[in-house]
């Protein structure tokens, strides 16, 4: 197997795809925030690994010497995830959260043996998929442990089986999004899971964080795709999910989906798959206001007419994202842009598009044709690269997300926006879109840009705290799809309450009695 592309340790994505700021954008940023070049600190190294010779030898005994790595470069690449906080720390040369050792098992049996070694040598184990966590999910508390092991799933990339009759496929956890899609495409199938982190995030990570992709309206969020899971826990290995549906007690799949490496290592995931779409069409719609567009989305969801992709930008995001806002608004006011996408057979796409066009027209939406839709499709994975270019010139860019019921949407939107605007400093820009839609509610995804303060980590921590407080005060969730990690823990505990925390602690004590798995994450 050829080595996979690694992300730059201080930036998002494929290093070959890194871009500098386009001239027009640079001009706009100069006007809004001023430009202050912020070069990354090159050449920093992680702290020397601290791990006993006996523990190291035991790890090597399981996977072989060549798959136990303590070199600085490998450990730097397995340090933290890719939130803006993570990037700012990496840019400043702070690699203090680096694991002591990176271990690369080949299969489930090796993971079972590794967890036994970790328990007996008191090693903290951090399962590592794509390293795209944006919530501190890869930062284990190390104080009570002899060393921190990054359990890198990079060698587990097989398609274990396909059931073409039931339309399911069983995948190993280390497959990145494009790798999983390529293997499924050989069978004419697709998973249909396309988060913005698609290029680097893995199947195991999708399950461990309950990820949601940009086509969730059509294909479903990742946890809804999972039919079965195998998980190696320190107390034993368990496979959950035995039928398309059952009434056999509580659904144990839900214990492991979203468990963020704290209860076990997911070693295989059986997912529902679909036939590769024959046709893909993307169409833009204009709405006079965010509220009008949101009402239209709700109607579509409640009438059972959701397309494969649906997202709606608020006024600010619409204006910023369009090079020529007047092109969708006619005379100056761009309103709010909705993107709809249809994927499937020719007849299914034609029927869904016609029904949706009729309904949205009745609701006074303006059909903008395919150009805005295609423009979104072509740029859908670009924003994280742009974030790096903006950090390069001293602009803090970050995102956060939440979800609530339709009846609470306006309050949540207003409260989180106000919390961010009041804490990020003068001139900060707060953008929002509805990213995922259900019959009963939707998720709100915020993007912020602000002039970096002298201490940008503190600046963002203050804003994030205010926004998170606003979410919980509004009765919304602290996360719709980014997961809990370490960053969301205080609010997660408020969301599920003391009894919820007690339940999770009891499950953790049963499956991981020595507490070696991702200590400090989630609970
Ligand atoms: C630029 C960017 C865009 C993003 N866009 C989206 C989006 O559109 N939708 C979305 O849902 N998320 C998005 N995310 C968040 C992120 O991609 C997800 O959380 C992702 O699902 C994590 O997958 P990963 O393989 O990178 O996991 P990692 O980051 O490696 O790990 C995440 C957590 O899961 C645990 N874990 C990983 N693999 C396993 C395993 N096999 N068994 C047990 N535990 C495991 C880790 O220990 C960690 O706690 C985005 C992130 C970035 C940086």
Coordinates of N, CA and C and ligand atoms in Angstrom, one line a residue, residues 12 82-83 126-134 137-138 153 173 193-197 200-206 208-214 260-262 264-267 384 387 436 445 481-483 518 521, ligand 1:
X12 N -4.7 22.8 7.5 CA -5.7 21.8 7.1 C -5.3 21.2 5.7
X82 N -7.9 19.5 14.2 CA -7.8 20.6 13.3 C -8.8 21.8 13.6
X83 N -9.1 22.0 14.8 CA -9.9 23.2 15.1 C -9.0 24.4 15.0
X126 N -5.3 6.7 22.7 CA -6.1 7.6 21.9 C -6.3 7.1 20.5
X127 N -7.5 6.5 20.2 CA -7.7 6.0 18.9 C -7.6 7.2 17.9
X128 N -6.9 7.0 16.8 CA -6.7 8.1 15.8 C -7.1 7.6 14.5
X129 N -8.1 8.4 13.9 CA -8.6 8.1 12.6 C -8.0 9.0 11.5
X130 N -8.7 10.1 11.2 CA -8.2 11.0 10.3 C -7.5 12.3 10.9
X131 N -7.7 12.4 12.2 CA -7.2 13.6 12.9 C -7.9 14.8 12.6
X132 N -9.2 14.8 12.2 CA -9.9 16.0 11.9 C -10.8 16.5 13.0
X133 N -10.7 15.9 14.2 CA -11.5 16.4 15.3 C -11.4 17.9 15.4
X134 N -12.5 18.5 15.7 CA -12.5 20.0 15.9 C -13.0 20.3 17.4
X137 N -11.0 16.1 20.6 CA -11.2 14.7 20.9 C -10.0 13.8 20.9
X138 N -8.8 14.4 20.5 CA -7.6 13.7 20.4 C -6.6 14.1 21.5
X153 N -5.1 4.1 13.2 CA -5.8 3.1 12.4 C -5.5 3.1 11.0
X173 N -12.1 0.7 10.0 CA -12.2 2.0 10.5 C -11.2 3.1 9.9
X193 N -21.8 9.8 2.2 CA -21.4 10.6 3.4 C -20.3 11.6 3.1
X194 N -20.7 12.9 2.9 CA -19.7 13.9 2.4 C -19.6 15.1 3.4
X195 N -19.0 14.9 4.6 CA -18.8 16.0 5.4 C -17.7 16.9 4.8
X196 N -17.5 18.1 5.3 CA -16.5 19.0 4.6 C -15.1 18.4 4.9
X197 N -15.0 17.6 5.9 CA -13.7 16.9 6.2 C -13.5 15.6 5.4
X200 N -10.2 13.6 4.5 CA -9.2 13.1 5.5 C -9.9 12.3 6.6
X201 N -11.2 12.6 6.9 CA -11.8 11.9 8.0 C -12.1 10.4 7.6
X202 N -12.2 9.6 8.7 CA -12.3 8.1 8.4 C -13.6 7.5 8.9
X203 N -13.9 6.3 8.4 CA -15.1 5.6 8.7 C -15.2 5.4 10.3
X204 N -14.1 5.0 10.9 CA -14.2 4.9 12.4 C -14.5 6.2 13.1
X205 N -13.9 7.3 12.6 CA -14.1 8.6 13.1 C -15.5 9.1 12.9
X206 N -16.1 8.8 11.7 CA -17.5 9.2 11.5 C -18.4 8.5 12.5
X208 N -17.5 7.2 15.5 CA -17.1 7.6 16.9 C -17.6 9.0 17.2
X209 N -17.9 9.8 16.2 CA -18.3 11.2 16.5 C -19.7 11.5 16.0
X210 N -20.4 10.5 15.4 CA -21.8 10.7 14.9 C -21.8 11.9 13.9
X211 N -21.0 11.8 12.9 CA -20.8 12.8 11.9 C -22.0 13.0 11.1
X212 N -22.1 14.1 10.4 CA -23.2 14.4 9.5 C -22.7 15.0 8.2
X213 N -23.0 14.5 7.1 CA -22.4 15.0 5.8 C -23.3 16.0 5.1
X214 N -22.8 16.6 4.1 CA -23.6 17.7 3.4 C -24.8 17.1 2.6
X260 N -16.6 8.4 20.9 CA -15.3 9.2 20.8 C -14.1 8.5 21.4
X261 N -14.0 7.2 21.2 CA -12.8 6.5 21.6 C -12.7 6.2 23.1
X262 N -13.8 6.5 23.9 CA -13.7 6.4 25.3 C -14.2 5.0 25.8
X264 N -14.3 2.1 23.6 CA -13.7 1.0 22.8 C -13.1 1.5 21.5
X265 N -12.5 0.6 20.8 CA -11.9 1.0 19.5 C -12.8 0.3 18.4
X266 N -13.4 1.1 17.6 CA -14.3 0.6 16.5 C -13.4 -0.1 15.5
X267 N -13.6 -1.4 15.3 CA -12.7 -2.1 14.3 C -13.4 -2.4 13.0
X384 N -12.0 25.2 4.4 CA -10.9 25.0 5.4 C -9.5 25.4 4.9
X387 N -9.4 29.1 5.4 CA -9.2 29.4 6.9 C -7.7 29.6 7.1
X436 N -28.4 21.2 8.2 CA -29.1 19.8 8.2 C -30.5 20.1 8.6
X445 N -25.2 26.4 11.6 CA -23.8 26.3 11.5 C -23.2 27.7 11.3
X481 N -23.1 17.8 15.1 CA -22.3 16.8 14.4 C -20.8 16.9 14.7
X482 N -20.3 17.9 15.4 CA -18.9 18.0 15.7 C -18.4 17.1 16.9
X483 N -19.4 16.7 17.7 CA -19.1 15.8 18.9 C -18.7 16.6 20.1
X518 N -8.9 7.1 26.0 CA -9.2 8.5 25.8 C -9.6 9.3 27.0
X521 N -11.8 12.8 27.7 CA -12.6 13.1 26.5 C -14.1 12.7 26.9
Ligands
LIG1 C1 -12.3 21.4 8.1 C2 -13.2 20.5 8.8 C3 -14.5 20.3 8.3 C4 -15.4 19.4 9.0 N1 -16.6 19.2 8.5 C5 -17.5 18.3 9.1 C6 -18.8 18.1 8.6 O1 -19.2 18.6 7.6 N2 -19.5 17.2 9.3 C7 -19.1 16.6 10.4 O2 -19.9 15.8 11.0 N3 -17.9 16.8 11.0 C8 -17.1 17.7 10.3 N4 -15.8 17.9 10.9 C9 -15.4 17.3 12.1 C10 -14.7 15.9 11.9 O3 -14.3 15.7 10.6 C11 -15.4 14.8 12.5 O4 -15.5 14.8 13.8 C12 -14.9 13.4 12.0 O5 -16.0 12.6 12.0 C13 -13.8 12.7 12.8 O6 -13.2 11.7 12.0 P1 -11.7 11.4 12.0 O7 -11.5 10.1 11.3 O8 -10.9 12.5 11.6 O9 -11.5 11.1 13.6 P2 -10.4 11.7 14.6 O10 -10.3 13.2 14.5 O11 -9.1 11.0 14.3 O12 -11.0 11.2 15.9 C14 -12.2 11.8 16.4 C15 -12.6 11.2 17.7 O13 -13.0 9.8 17.5 C16 -12.2 8.9 18.1 N5 -12.0 7.8 17.1 C17 -11.5 7.9 15.9 N6 -11.5 6.7 15.3 C18 -12.0 5.8 16.2 C19 -12.2 4.4 16.1 N7 -12.0 3.7 15.1 N8 -12.7 3.9 17.2 C20 -13.0 4.6 18.3 N9 -12.8 5.9 18.4 C21 -12.3 6.5 17.3 C22 -10.9 9.7 18.4 O14 -10.2 9.1 19.6 C23 -11.5 11.0 18.7 O15 -12.0 11.1 20.0 C24 -15.0 18.8 10.2 C25 -13.7 19.0 10.7 C26 -12.8 19.8 10.0 C27 -11.4 20.0 10.5

